[in-house]
Amino acid sequence: MASLPQVNNPNLLVGYAGSDDAGIYRLDNETALVLTADFITPPVDDPYLFGQIAAANALGDVYAMGAKPIACLNLVAFPAKKLRPDVLQRIVAGALSKITEAGAVLAGGHSIEDDEPKFGLAVTGIVHPQKYWSNSTSRPGDVLILTKPVGSGVLFNANLKKWVSARAMAECITVITTLNKRAAEVMTDYSVHAATDVTGFGLAGHSFEMARGSKTRFEIEIEKIPIMTDALAMYEKGMTTGVNRSNRELVENHLHFSRKLPAWHEEIVFDPQTSGGLLLAVPESIGNQVITALRRAGVSHAAIIGKVRPSNDSIFLSFL
């Protein structure tokens, strides 16, 4: 978006100039609108689950701004000549279940004819104009907290070859259909310096965006990253995804692995997530307190995975 003219409006608090998860427009001194849109292709065959996953994925961008979703519009691309109308009905029903769980409403939407199903949401949320989170404001000394495990990308691909155990796939589905609502609600009681949700660019890509935006360096300990069951085994077996390579290329000039890992092990940090967890930068003094509060609230995978350091060169991301 760098080539586009900048918007000169003091009420646009967050726009397209950076890489935040949503835009923010101030209505008055107490309320700002949070605006985002996202849609995906089906990672599963079940239409209802597809709707749930797509909705959780789109709602995640609002939670990543420290905001509360209030209204949604469906974004639908559907091959009406290939699939029955009840398939679309089940997709929307799945999405509606997550929209309702989020405390928001479904207000309508738009559909087009397409060769492949695609579904998502345009989501509007609200936040106090002085209390939203950005992904570019981490500070040296912060600790990094990740609220969900990574690995869904490779698991979905490997599952097409029936390499993944039923238990591991069920765990993956549970993770990605879980809203980031509870995590975001817990964090409103704490100081959050920066936040994003980990989605298509993988942990490395989204960490890089945060670190570059705040001119810091993220040091992440590989062994502390929560990883979904069987995900590393799938990479070791030779499976990958269609975007691992591009995710690596996005950061490779700004990334350093401080320890020698097998190539397949490195791939987990480039694994594209759908409806991934929140990545939060918080003061080190409250890190353990935050983890305790998150786990008490049911965010069972939450973990401190690294620290924020000053950056004096082009290396914004180190894996230790």
PDB file of C-alpha atoms in Angstrom, residues 107-222:
ATOM      1  CA  ALA A 107     -26.575  -8.201   9.368  1.00  0.00           C
ATOM      2  CA  GLY A 108     -26.495  -9.545   5.805  1.00  0.00           C
ATOM      3  CA  GLY A 109     -23.815  -9.918   3.167  1.00  0.00           C
ATOM      4  CA  HIS A 110     -23.038 -10.421  -0.502  1.00  0.00           C
ATOM      5  CA  SER A 111     -22.583 -13.466  -2.722  1.00  0.00           C
ATOM      6  CA  ILE A 112     -21.168 -14.160  -6.176  1.00  0.00           C
ATOM      7  CA  GLU A 113     -20.972 -17.215  -8.415  1.00  0.00           C
ATOM      8  CA  ASP A 114     -17.505 -18.785  -8.417  1.00  0.00           C
ATOM      9  CA  ASP A 115     -15.870 -22.080  -9.370  1.00  0.00           C
ATOM     10  CA  GLU A 116     -14.682 -22.754  -5.804  1.00  0.00           C
ATOM     11  CA  PRO A 117     -16.404 -22.034  -2.501  1.00  0.00           C
ATOM     12  CA  LYS A 118     -14.969 -19.132  -0.540  1.00  0.00           C
ATOM     13  CA  PHE A 119     -16.428 -17.727   2.625  1.00  0.00           C
ATOM     14  CA  GLY A 120     -15.617 -15.098   5.195  1.00  0.00           C
ATOM     15  CA  LEU A 121     -16.869 -12.006   6.926  1.00  0.00           C
ATOM     16  CA  ALA A 122     -16.616  -8.257   6.927  1.00  0.00           C
ATOM     17  CA  VAL A 123     -16.568  -7.445  10.630  1.00  0.00           C
ATOM     18  CA  THR A 124     -17.224  -4.204  12.461  1.00  0.00           C
ATOM     19  CA  GLY A 125     -16.105  -3.828  16.052  1.00  0.00           C
ATOM     20  CA  ILE A 126     -15.825  -1.078  18.612  1.00  0.00           C
ATOM     21  CA  VAL A 127     -12.972   0.053  20.838  1.00  0.00           C
ATOM     22  CA  HIS A 128     -12.059   3.102  22.895  1.00  0.00           C
ATOM     23  CA  PRO A 129      -9.966   5.366  20.620  1.00  0.00           C
ATOM     24  CA  GLN A 130      -7.154   5.491  23.185  1.00  0.00           C
ATOM     25  CA  LYS A 131      -7.197   1.809  24.171  1.00  0.00           C
ATOM     26  CA  TYR A 132      -6.770  -0.132  20.920  1.00  0.00           C
ATOM     27  CA  TRP A 133      -3.799  -2.415  20.268  1.00  0.00           C
ATOM     28  CA  SER A 134      -1.407  -1.997  17.351  1.00  0.00           C
ATOM     29  CA  ASN A 135       1.093  -4.480  15.945  1.00  0.00           C
ATOM     30  CA  SER A 136       3.890  -1.885  15.685  1.00  0.00           C
ATOM     31  CA  THR A 137       4.363  -0.717  19.272  1.00  0.00           C
ATOM     32  CA  SER A 138       6.324  -3.456  21.059  1.00  0.00           C
ATOM     33  CA  ARG A 139       9.095  -2.248  23.369  1.00  0.00           C
ATOM     34  CA  PRO A 140      12.515  -3.655  24.229  1.00  0.00           C
ATOM     35  CA  GLY A 141      12.144  -5.660  27.435  1.00  0.00           C
ATOM     36  CA  ASP A 142       8.679  -6.986  26.594  1.00  0.00           C
ATOM     37  CA  VAL A 143       7.969 -10.700  26.610  1.00  0.00           C
ATOM     38  CA  LEU A 144       6.097 -12.374  23.764  1.00  0.00           C
ATOM     39  CA  ILE A 145       3.023 -14.469  24.483  1.00  0.00           C
ATOM     40  CA  LEU A 146       1.342 -16.807  21.981  1.00  0.00           C
ATOM     41  CA  THR A 147      -2.158 -18.029  22.858  1.00  0.00           C
ATOM     42  CA  LYS A 148      -2.627 -20.925  20.395  1.00  0.00           C
ATOM     43  CA  PRO A 149      -0.346 -23.641  19.014  1.00  0.00           C
ATOM     44  CA  VAL A 150       0.830 -23.515  15.392  1.00  0.00           C
ATOM     45  CA  GLY A 151       0.784 -26.233  12.746  1.00  0.00           C
ATOM     46  CA  SER A 152      -2.680 -26.204  11.194  1.00  0.00           C
ATOM     47  CA  GLY A 153      -1.396 -25.557   7.670  1.00  0.00           C
ATOM     48  CA  VAL A 154       0.700 -28.696   7.355  1.00  0.00           C
ATOM     49  CA  LEU A 155      -1.892 -30.804   9.189  1.00  0.00           C
ATOM     50  CA  PHE A 156      -4.620 -29.905   6.695  1.00  0.00           C
ATOM     51  CA  ASN A 157      -2.354 -30.746   3.759  1.00  0.00           C
ATOM     52  CA  ALA A 158      -1.157 -34.002   5.310  1.00  0.00           C
ATOM     53  CA  ASN A 159      -4.718 -34.967   6.160  1.00  0.00           C
ATOM     54  CA  LEU A 160      -5.492 -35.047   2.420  1.00  0.00           C
ATOM     55  CA  LYS A 161      -3.128 -38.034   2.266  1.00  0.00           C
ATOM     56  CA  LYS A 162      -4.577 -39.462   5.483  1.00  0.00           C
ATOM     57  CA  TRP A 163      -1.257 -39.134   7.273  1.00  0.00           C
ATOM     58  CA  VAL A 164      -2.702 -37.386  10.330  1.00  0.00           C
ATOM     59  CA  SER A 165      -4.174 -39.274  13.268  1.00  0.00           C
ATOM     60  CA  ALA A 166      -7.845 -38.723  14.042  1.00  0.00           C
ATOM     61  CA  ARG A 167      -6.910 -37.378  17.485  1.00  0.00           C
ATOM     62  CA  ALA A 168      -4.472 -34.829  16.078  1.00  0.00           C
ATOM     63  CA  MET A 169      -6.978 -33.635  13.481  1.00  0.00           C
ATOM     64  CA  ALA A 170      -9.716 -33.296  16.089  1.00  0.00           C
ATOM     65  CA  GLU A 171      -7.379 -31.255  18.299  1.00  0.00           C
ATOM     66  CA  CYS A 172      -6.510 -29.014  15.340  1.00  0.00           C
ATOM     67  CA  ILE A 173     -10.186 -28.378  14.552  1.00  0.00           C
ATOM     68  CA  THR A 174     -10.870 -27.538  18.200  1.00  0.00           C
ATOM     69  CA  VAL A 175      -8.042 -25.000  18.217  1.00  0.00           C
ATOM     70  CA  ILE A 176      -9.013 -23.179  15.048  1.00  0.00           C
ATOM     71  CA  THR A 177     -12.743 -23.042  15.811  1.00  0.00           C
ATOM     72  CA  THR A 178     -11.995 -21.497  19.200  1.00  0.00           C
ATOM     73  CA  LEU A 179     -12.475 -17.738  19.186  1.00  0.00           C
ATOM     74  CA  ASN A 180      -9.750 -15.460  20.534  1.00  0.00           C
ATOM     75  CA  LYS A 181     -12.513 -13.843  22.593  1.00  0.00           C
ATOM     76  CA  ARG A 182     -11.468 -15.140  26.019  1.00  0.00           C
ATOM     77  CA  ALA A 183      -7.819 -14.302  25.423  1.00  0.00           C
ATOM     78  CA  ALA A 184      -8.707 -10.764  24.331  1.00  0.00           C
ATOM     79  CA  GLU A 185     -11.072 -10.281  27.259  1.00  0.00           C
ATOM     80  CA  VAL A 186      -8.424 -11.379  29.752  1.00  0.00           C
ATOM     81  CA  MET A 187      -5.877  -9.029  28.231  1.00  0.00           C
ATOM     82  CA  THR A 188      -8.079  -5.955  28.703  1.00  0.00           C
ATOM     83  CA  ASP A 189      -7.031  -6.127  32.375  1.00  0.00           C
ATOM     84  CA  TYR A 190      -3.331  -5.915  31.483  1.00  0.00           C
ATOM     85  CA  SER A 191      -0.934  -3.638  29.669  1.00  0.00           C
ATOM     86  CA  VAL A 192      -0.596  -4.804  26.071  1.00  0.00           C
ATOM     87  CA  HIS A 193       2.132  -2.955  24.190  1.00  0.00           C
ATOM     88  CA  ALA A 194       1.504  -4.652  20.829  1.00  0.00           C
ATOM     89  CA  ALA A 195      -0.589  -7.456  19.363  1.00  0.00           C
ATOM     90  CA  THR A 196      -1.507  -9.330  16.206  1.00  0.00           C
ATOM     91  CA  ASP A 197      -3.110 -12.645  15.321  1.00  0.00           C
ATOM     92  CA  VAL A 198      -1.009 -15.322  13.653  1.00  0.00           C
ATOM     93  CA  THR A 199      -2.579 -16.320  10.336  1.00  0.00           C
ATOM     94  CA  GLY A 200      -1.434 -16.839   6.755  1.00  0.00           C
ATOM     95  CA  PHE A 201       2.127 -15.486   7.036  1.00  0.00           C
ATOM     96  CA  GLY A 202       2.882 -17.922   9.853  1.00  0.00           C
ATOM     97  CA  LEU A 203       4.559 -17.169  13.160  1.00  0.00           C
ATOM     98  CA  ALA A 204       7.714 -15.892  11.460  1.00  0.00           C
ATOM     99  CA  GLY A 205       5.886 -13.559   9.080  1.00  0.00           C
ATOM    100  CA  HIS A 206       3.630 -11.976  11.668  1.00  0.00           C
ATOM    101  CA  SER A 207       6.476 -11.685  14.203  1.00  0.00           C
ATOM    102  CA  PHE A 208       8.547  -9.968  11.526  1.00  0.00           C
ATOM    103  CA  GLU A 209       5.754  -7.463  10.817  1.00  0.00           C
ATOM    104  CA  MET A 210       5.500  -6.631  14.523  1.00  0.00           C
ATOM    105  CA  ALA A 211       9.238  -6.305  15.048  1.00  0.00           C
ATOM    106  CA  ARG A 212       9.867  -4.267  11.903  1.00  0.00           C
ATOM    107  CA  GLY A 213       6.964  -1.945  12.677  1.00  0.00           C
ATOM    108  CA  SER A 214       8.325  -1.186  16.130  1.00  0.00           C
ATOM    109  CA  LYS A 215      11.996  -1.198  15.061  1.00  0.00           C
ATOM    110  CA  THR A 216      12.804  -3.977  17.507  1.00  0.00           C
ATOM    111  CA  ARG A 217      14.120  -7.544  17.283  1.00  0.00           C
ATOM    112  CA  PHE A 218      12.061 -10.515  18.416  1.00  0.00           C
ATOM    113  CA  GLU A 219      14.011 -13.370  20.000  1.00  0.00           C
ATOM    114  CA  ILE A 220      11.838 -16.488  19.999  1.00  0.00           C
ATOM    115  CA  GLU A 221      12.816 -19.774  21.634  1.00  0.00           C
ATOM    116  CA  ILE A 222      11.923 -22.620  19.287  1.00  0.00           C
TER     117      ILE A 222
END
